CSV table of C-alpha atoms in Angstrom, one decimal:
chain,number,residue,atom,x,y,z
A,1,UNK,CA,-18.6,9.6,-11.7
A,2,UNK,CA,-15.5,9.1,-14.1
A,3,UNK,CA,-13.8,5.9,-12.8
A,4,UNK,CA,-11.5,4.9,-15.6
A,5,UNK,CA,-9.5,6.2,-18.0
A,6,UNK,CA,-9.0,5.6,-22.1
A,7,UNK,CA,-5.6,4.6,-23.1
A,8,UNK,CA,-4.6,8.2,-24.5
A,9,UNK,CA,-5.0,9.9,-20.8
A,10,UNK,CA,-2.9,7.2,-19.7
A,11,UNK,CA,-0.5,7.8,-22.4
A,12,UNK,CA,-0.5,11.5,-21.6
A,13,UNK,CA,-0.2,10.9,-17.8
A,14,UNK,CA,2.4,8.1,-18.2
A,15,UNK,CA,4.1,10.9,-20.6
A,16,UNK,CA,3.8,13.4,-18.0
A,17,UNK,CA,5.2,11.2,-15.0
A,18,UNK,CA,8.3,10.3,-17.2
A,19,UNK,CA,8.8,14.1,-17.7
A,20,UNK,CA,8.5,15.0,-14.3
A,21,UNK,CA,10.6,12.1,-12.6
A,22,UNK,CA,13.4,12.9,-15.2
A,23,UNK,CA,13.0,16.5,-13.6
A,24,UNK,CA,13.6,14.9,-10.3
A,25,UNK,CA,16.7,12.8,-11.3
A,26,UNK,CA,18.3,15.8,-12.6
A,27,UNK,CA,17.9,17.3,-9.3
A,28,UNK,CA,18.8,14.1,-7.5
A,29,UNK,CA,21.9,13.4,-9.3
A,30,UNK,CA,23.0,17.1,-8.7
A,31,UNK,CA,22.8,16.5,-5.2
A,32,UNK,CA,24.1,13.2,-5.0
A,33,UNK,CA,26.7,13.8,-7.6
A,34,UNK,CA,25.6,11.0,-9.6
A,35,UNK,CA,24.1,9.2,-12.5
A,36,UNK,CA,20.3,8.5,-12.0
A,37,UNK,CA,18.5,6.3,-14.1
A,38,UNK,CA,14.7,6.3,-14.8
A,39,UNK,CA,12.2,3.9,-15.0
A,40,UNK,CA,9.3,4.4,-17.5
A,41,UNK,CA,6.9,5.3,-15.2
A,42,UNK,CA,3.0,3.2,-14.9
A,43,UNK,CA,-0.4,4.9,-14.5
A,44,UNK,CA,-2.1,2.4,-12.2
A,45,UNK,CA,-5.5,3.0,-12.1
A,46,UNK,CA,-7.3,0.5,-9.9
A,47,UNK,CA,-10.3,-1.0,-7.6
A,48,UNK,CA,-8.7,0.6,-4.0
A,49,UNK,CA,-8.8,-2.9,-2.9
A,50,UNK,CA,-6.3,-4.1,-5.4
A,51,UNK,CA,-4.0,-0.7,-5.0
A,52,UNK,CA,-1.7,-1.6,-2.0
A,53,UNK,CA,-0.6,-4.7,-3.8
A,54,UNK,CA,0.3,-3.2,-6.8
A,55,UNK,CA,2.8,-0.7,-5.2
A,56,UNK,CA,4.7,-3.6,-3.0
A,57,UNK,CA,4.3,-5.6,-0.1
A,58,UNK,CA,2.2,-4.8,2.3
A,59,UNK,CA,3.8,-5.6,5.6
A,60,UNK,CA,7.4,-4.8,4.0
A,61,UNK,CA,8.9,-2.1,6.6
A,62,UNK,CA,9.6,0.9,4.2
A,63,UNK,CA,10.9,4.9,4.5
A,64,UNK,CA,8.3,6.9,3.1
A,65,UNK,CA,8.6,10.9,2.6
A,66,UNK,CA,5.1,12.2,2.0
A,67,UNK,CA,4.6,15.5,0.2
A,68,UNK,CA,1.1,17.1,-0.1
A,69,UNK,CA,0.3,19.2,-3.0
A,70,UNK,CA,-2.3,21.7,-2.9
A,71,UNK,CA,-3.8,24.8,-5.5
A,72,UNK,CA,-5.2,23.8,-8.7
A,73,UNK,CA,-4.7,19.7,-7.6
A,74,UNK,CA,-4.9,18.1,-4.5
A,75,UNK,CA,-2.5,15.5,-4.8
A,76,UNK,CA,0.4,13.8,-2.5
A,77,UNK,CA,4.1,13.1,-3.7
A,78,UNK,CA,5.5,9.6,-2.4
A,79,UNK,CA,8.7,8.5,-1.9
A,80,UNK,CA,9.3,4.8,-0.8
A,81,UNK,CA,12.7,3.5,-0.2
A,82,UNK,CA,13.8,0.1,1.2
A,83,UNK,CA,15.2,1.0,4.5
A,84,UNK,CA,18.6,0.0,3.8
A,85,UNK,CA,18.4,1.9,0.3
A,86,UNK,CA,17.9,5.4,2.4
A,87,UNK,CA,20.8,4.5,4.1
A,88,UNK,CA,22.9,4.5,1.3
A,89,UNK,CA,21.5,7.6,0.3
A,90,UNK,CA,22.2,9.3,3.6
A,91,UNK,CA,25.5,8.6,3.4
A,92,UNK,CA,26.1,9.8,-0.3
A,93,UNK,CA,24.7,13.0,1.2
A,94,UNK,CA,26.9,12.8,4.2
A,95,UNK,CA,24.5,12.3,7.3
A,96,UNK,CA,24.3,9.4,9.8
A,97,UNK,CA,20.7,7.3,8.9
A,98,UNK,CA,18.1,6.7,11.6
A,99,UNK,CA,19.3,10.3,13.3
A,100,UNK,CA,17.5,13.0,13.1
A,101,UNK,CA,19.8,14.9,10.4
A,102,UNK,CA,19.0,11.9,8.5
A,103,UNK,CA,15.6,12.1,8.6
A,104,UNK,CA,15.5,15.7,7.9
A,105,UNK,CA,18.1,15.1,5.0
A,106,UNK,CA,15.4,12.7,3.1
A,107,UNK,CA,12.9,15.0,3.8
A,108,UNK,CA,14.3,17.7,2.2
A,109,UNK,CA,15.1,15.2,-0.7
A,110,UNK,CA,11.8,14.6,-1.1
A,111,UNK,CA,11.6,18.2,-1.0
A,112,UNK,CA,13.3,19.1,-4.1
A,113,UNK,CA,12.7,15.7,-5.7
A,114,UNK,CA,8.8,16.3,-5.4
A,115,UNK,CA,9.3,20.4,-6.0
A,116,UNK,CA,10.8,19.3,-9.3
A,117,UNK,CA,8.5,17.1,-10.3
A,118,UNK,CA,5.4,19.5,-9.4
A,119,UNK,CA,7.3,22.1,-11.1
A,120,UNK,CA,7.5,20.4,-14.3
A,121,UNK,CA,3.6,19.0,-13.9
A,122,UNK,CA,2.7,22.9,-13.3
A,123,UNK,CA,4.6,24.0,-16.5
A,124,UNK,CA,3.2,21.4,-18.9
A,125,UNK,CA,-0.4,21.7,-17.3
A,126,UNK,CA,-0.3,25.1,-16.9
A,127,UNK,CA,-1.5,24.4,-13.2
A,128,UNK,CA,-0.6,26.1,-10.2
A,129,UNK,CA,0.6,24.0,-7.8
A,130,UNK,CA,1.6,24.4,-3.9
A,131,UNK,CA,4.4,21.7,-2.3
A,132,UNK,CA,3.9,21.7,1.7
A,133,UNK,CA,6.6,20.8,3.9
A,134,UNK,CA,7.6,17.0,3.5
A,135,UNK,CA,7.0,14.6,6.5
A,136,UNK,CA,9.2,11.3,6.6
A,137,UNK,CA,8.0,7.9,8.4
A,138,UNK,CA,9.5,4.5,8.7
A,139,UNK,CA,6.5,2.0,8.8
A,140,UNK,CA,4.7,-0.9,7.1
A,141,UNK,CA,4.4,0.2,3.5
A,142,UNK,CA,0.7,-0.9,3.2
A,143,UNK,CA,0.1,1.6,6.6
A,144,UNK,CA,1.6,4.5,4.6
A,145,UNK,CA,0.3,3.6,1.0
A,146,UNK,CA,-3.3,2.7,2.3
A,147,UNK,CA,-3.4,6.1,4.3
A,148,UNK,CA,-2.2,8.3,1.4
A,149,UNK,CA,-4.8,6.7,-0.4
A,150,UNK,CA,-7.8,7.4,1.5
A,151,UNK,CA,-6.6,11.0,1.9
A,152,UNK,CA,-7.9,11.0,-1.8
A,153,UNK,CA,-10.8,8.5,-1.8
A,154,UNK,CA,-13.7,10.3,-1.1
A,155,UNK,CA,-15.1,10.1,-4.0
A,156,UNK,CA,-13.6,7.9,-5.8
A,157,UNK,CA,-13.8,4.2,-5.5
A,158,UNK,CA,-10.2,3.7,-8.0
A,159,UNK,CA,-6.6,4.6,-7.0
A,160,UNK,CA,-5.1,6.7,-9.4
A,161,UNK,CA,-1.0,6.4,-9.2
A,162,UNK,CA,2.2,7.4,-11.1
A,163,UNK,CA,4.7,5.5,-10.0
A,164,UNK,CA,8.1,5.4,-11.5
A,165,UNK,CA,11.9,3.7,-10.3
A,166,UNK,CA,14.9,6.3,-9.4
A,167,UNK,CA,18.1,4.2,-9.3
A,168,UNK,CA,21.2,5.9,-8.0
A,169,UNK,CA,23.6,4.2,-10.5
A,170,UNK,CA,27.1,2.6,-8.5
A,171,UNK,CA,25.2,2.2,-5.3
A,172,UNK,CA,22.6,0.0,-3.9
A,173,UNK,CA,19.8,2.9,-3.7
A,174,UNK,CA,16.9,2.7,-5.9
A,175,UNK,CA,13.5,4.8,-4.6
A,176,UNK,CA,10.0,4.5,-5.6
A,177,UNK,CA,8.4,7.8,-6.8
A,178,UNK,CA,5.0,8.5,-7.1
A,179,UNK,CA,2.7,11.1,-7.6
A,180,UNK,CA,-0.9,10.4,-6.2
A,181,UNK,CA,-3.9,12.9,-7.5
A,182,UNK,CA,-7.3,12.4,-5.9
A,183,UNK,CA,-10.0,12.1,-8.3
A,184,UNK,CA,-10.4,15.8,-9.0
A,185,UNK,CA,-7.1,15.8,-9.2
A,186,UNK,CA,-7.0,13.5,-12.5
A,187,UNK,CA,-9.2,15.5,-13.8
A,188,UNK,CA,-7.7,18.7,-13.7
A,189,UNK,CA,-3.7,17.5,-15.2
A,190,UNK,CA,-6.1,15.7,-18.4
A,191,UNK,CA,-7.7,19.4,-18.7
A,192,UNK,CA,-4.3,20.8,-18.3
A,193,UNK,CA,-3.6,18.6,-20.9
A,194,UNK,CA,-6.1,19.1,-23.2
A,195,UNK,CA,-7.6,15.5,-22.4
A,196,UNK,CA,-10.7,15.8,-20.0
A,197,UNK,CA,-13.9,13.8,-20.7
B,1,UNK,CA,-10.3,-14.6,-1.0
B,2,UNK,CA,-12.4,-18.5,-0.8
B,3,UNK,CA,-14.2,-19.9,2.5
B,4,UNK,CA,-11.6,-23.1,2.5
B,5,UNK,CA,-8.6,-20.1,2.7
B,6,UNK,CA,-6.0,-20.4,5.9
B,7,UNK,CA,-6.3,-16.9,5.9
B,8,UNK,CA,-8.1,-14.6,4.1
B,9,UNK,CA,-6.8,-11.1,3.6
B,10,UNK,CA,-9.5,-7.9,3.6
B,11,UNK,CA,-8.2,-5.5,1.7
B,12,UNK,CA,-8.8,-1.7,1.9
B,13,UNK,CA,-13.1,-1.5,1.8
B,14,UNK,CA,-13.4,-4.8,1.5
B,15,UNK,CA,-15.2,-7.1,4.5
B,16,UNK,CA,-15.2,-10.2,4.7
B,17,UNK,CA,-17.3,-13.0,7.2
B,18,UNK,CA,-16.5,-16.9,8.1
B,19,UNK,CA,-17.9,-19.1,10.0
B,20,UNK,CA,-15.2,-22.0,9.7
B,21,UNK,CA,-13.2,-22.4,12.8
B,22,UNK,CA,-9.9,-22.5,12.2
B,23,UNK,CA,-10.1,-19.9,9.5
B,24,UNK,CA,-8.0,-16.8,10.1
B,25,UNK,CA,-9.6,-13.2,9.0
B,26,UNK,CA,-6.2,-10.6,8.1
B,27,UNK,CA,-6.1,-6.9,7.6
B,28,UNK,CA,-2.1,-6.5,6.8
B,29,UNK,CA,-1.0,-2.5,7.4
B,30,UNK,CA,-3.6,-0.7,8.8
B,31,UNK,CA,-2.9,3.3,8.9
B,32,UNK,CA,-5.5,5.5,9.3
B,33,UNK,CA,-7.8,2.5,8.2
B,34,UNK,CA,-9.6,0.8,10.9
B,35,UNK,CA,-9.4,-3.0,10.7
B,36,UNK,CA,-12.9,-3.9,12.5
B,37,UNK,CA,-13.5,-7.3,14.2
B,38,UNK,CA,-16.6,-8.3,15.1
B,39,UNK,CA,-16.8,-12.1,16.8
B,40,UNK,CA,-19.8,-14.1,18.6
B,41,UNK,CA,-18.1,-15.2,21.4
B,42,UNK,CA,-19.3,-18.9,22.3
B,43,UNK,CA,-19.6,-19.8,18.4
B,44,UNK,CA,-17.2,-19.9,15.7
B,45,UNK,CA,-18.5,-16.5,13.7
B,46,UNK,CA,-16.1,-13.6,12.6
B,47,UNK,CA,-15.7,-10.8,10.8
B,48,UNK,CA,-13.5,-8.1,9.3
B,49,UNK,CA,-14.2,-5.1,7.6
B,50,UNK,CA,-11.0,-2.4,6.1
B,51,UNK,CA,-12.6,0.8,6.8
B,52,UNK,CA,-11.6,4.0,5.1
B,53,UNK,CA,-12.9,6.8,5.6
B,54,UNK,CA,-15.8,8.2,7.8
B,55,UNK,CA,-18.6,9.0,6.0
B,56,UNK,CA,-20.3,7.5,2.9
B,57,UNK,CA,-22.4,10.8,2.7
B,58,UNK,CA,-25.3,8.7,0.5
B,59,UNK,CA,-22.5,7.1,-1.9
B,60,UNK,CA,-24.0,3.7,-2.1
B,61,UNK,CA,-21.9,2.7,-5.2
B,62,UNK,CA,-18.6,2.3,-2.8
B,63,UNK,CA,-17.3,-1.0,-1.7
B,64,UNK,CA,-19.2,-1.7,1.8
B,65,UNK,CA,-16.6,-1.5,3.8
B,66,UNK,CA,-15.3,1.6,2.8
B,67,UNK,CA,-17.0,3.7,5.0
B,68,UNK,CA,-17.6,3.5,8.9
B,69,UNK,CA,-21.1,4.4,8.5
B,70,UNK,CA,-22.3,1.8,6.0
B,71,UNK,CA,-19.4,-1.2,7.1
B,72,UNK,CA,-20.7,-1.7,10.5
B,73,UNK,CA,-24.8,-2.3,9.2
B,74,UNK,CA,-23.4,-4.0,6.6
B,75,UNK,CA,-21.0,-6.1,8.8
B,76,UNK,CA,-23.3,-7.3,11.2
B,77,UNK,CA,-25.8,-8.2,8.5
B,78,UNK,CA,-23.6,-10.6,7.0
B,79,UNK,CA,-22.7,-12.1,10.3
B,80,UNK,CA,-26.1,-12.1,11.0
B,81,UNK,CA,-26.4,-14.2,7.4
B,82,UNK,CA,-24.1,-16.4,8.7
B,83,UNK,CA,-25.9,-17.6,12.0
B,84,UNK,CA,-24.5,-15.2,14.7
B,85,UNK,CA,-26.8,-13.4,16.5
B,86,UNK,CA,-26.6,-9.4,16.5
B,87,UNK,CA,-27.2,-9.0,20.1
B,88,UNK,CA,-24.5,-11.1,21.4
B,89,UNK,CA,-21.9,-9.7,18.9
B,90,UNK,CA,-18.8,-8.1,20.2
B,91,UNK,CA,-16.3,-5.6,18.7
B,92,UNK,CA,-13.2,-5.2,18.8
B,93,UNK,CA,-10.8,-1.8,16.6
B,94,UNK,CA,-7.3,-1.8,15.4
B,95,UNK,CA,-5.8,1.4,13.2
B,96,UNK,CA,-7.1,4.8,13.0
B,97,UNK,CA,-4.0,6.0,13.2
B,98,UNK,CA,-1.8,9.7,12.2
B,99,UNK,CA,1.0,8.3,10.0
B,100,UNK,CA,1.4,11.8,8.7
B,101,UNK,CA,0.5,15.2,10.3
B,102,UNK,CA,-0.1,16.3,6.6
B,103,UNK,CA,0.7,20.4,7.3
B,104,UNK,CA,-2.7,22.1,8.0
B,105,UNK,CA,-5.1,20.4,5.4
B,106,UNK,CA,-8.3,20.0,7.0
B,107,UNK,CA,-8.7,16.6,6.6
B,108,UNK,CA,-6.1,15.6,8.3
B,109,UNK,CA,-6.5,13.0,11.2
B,110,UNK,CA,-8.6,10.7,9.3
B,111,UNK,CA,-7.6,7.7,11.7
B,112,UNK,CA,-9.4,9.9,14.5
B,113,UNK,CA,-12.1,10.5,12.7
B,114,UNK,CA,-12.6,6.9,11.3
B,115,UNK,CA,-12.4,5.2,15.1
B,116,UNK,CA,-14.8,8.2,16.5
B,117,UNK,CA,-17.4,7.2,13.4
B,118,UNK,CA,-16.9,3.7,13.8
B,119,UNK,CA,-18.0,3.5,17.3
B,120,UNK,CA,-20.5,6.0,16.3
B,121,UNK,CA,-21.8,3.3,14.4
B,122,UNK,CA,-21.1,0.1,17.0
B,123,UNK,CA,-22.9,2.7,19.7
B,124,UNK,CA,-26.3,2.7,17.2
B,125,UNK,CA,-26.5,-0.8,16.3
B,126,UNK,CA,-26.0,-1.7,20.2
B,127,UNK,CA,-22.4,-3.3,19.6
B,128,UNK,CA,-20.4,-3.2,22.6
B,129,UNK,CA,-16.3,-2.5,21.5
B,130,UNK,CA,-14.3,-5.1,24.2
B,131,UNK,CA,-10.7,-4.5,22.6
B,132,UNK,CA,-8.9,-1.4,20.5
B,133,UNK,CA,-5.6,-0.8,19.6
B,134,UNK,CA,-5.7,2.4,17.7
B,135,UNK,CA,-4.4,6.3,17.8
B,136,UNK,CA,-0.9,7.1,17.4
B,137,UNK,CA,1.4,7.5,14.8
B,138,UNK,CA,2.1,3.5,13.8
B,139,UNK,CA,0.7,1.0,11.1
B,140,UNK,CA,-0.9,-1.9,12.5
B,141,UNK,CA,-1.5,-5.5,10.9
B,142,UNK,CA,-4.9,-7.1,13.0
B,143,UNK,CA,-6.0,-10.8,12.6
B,144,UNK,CA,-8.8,-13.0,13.9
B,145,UNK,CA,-8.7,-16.7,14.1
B,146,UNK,CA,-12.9,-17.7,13.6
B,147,UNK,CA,-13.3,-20.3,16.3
B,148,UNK,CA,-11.3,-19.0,19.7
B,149,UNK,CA,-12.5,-15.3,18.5
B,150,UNK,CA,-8.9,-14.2,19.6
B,151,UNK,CA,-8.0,-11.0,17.9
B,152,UNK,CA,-3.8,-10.3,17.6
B,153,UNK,CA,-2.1,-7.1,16.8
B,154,UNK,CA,1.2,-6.4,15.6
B,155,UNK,CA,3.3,-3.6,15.0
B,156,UNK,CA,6.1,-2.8,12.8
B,157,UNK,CA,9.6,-3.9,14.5
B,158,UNK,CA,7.5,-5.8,17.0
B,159,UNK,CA,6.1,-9.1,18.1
B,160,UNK,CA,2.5,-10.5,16.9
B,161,UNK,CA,0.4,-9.7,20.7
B,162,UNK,CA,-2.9,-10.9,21.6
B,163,UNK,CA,-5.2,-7.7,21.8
B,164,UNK,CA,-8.8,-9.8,23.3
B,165,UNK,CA,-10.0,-13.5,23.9
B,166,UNK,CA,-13.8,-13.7,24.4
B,167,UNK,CA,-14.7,-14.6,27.6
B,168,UNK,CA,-16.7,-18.4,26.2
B,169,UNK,CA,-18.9,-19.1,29.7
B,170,UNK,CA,-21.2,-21.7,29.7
B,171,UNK,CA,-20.2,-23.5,26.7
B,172,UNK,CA,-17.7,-26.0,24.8
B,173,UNK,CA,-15.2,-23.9,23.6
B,174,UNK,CA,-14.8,-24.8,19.5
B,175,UNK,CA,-10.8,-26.5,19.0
């Protein structure tokens, strides 16, 4: 069973996370109406014991919007804000935080945010890729990280996980987005890619 | 993760024994995961194992706790490695539960499915569950302090609560 990676797929995936969240800044900054800046995304590929850690702190209280991906990948699109941080971005979009228009309103960021970024992972793979409908949850980030993971860690004993930084720039909002294949999953964007093996 | 720790955290598959009173054993946002305690109750033994998923289905390589089926054996081996004995250990589970409804993938509910196959387990290597704090839709951080045996829950926006205390008749209790 493949359980690491050589420094090219990394490359390529790293590549391939820094083209798809630029995707998603475009769409954010349409709907927010401003600048968004970019991170260079990390390919974290780790023992699942050491994988929690390396996303943030466990028992911080974060907003998550979870977005499963389905067809030629199983995979699950993650959004993590600070609490206060999806405040700010409910009010750039106009809607009271902590209400229920608020929740849906982050959902359906993660929505488009995670749309565009499959969308530019299915074009560059050549994968076809399903979005489902996003779910949104205010919890201890270790709760929602550790059970995104397992959703994936049948068989697989590392955490694969392209993370990368959106920062809305003027306000105090800056969200964590990551994309997080299962083992298969990994396997199928290298193909894509022209990298398997 | 050392024996002289305050606390030692068990990460996701990971277990972990002690038999140091005063020790604390910490699982730290338990989703669908199911933080497993076993204690002796009149001595100072204690363990915690991060559970997973259900089913190892013969994968051997995985950390041992990853999987209900394998953690629990492997669990009370160690305790038993320790000095506790297996027929007087008592279990107590905190987790398992739905942070996300996830559409309608078929896998979803793994919290369910990790409590059901954990006490599957407990059930087959006669280990009675006393405590669990598990099912709905919030994370969950569970500790045990090796000595008293008392287990503690706490959820997000709420206060650190004490889930079980062993009942320790018949015999100094270890402070």
């Amino acid at each position: 069973m493949k359980t690491t990676y050589s420094d090219q797929q990394l490359d390529a995936l790293r590549e391939l996370a820094n083209i798809g969240s630029g995707t998603a800044a475009t769409a954010l900054s349409r709907l927010v109406g401003r600048t968004i800046d970019v991170s260079v995304p990390t390919a974290l590929a780790l023992p699942l014991a050491e994988a929690v850690d390396a996303v943030g702190t466990p028992d911080e209280t974060v907003t998550a919007v979870v977005m499963p991906i389905s067809g030629d990948l199983d995979a699950i699109v993650l959004l993590l804000f600070p609490p206060a941080d999806a405040e700010v971005l409910c009010e750039l979009l106009g809607v009271r935080a902590g209400s229920e228009v608020g929740r849906s309103a982050l959902g359906e960021i993660g929505n488009i945010l995670g749309s565009a970024y499959v969308g530019a992972l299915g074009v560059m793979t050549g994968l076809e890729l399903d979005p489902s409908p996003p779910e949104t949850a205010t919890d201890m980030l270790g709760a929602i990280v550790a059970t995104v993971l397992a959703n994936g860690a049948e068989e697989s004993d590392v955490a694969f996980v392209l993370d990368s930084n959106l920062d809305v720039e003027g306000a105090e909002c800056s969200l964590s987005f990551m994309l997080v294949p299962d083992r298969v999953g990994v396997g199928e964007v290298l193909a894509g890619l022209g990298l398997a093996g | 993760m050392s024996e002289g720790a305050p606390e030692a955290v068990v990460r996701m598959g990971e277990l972990f024994v002690s038999g140091s009173a005063g020790h604390v054993l910490a699982s730290i946002g338990l989703g669908s995961c199911i933080g497993l305690v076993l204690v002796e109750a009149t001595r100072p033994f204690a363990g915690l194992a991060h559970i997973m998923l259900p089913a190892s289905n013969g994968d051997r390589a995985a950390p041992a706790g990853k999987f209900a089926d394998r953690a629990v054996p492997e669990l009370i081996e160690q305790m038993g490695a320790i000095g506790a004995a297996a027929s007087r250990l008592e279990a107590v589970l905190v987790g398992g539960a739905r942070m996300f409804s996830f559409g309608s993938s078929p896998r979803l509910d793994i919290g369910r499915r990790n409590e059901e196959a954990t006490r599957a387990a407990l059930d087959r290597a006669g280990v009675a569950v006393r405590a669990a704090a598990t099912g709905g839709t919030n994370g969950r951080t569970v500790r045990v302090r090796v000595g008293t045996g008392v287990v503690t829950v706490k959820e997000p926006g709420a206060a650190e609560i004490e889930l079980f205390a062993p009942t320790q008749t018949g015999q100094e209790k270890p402070r």
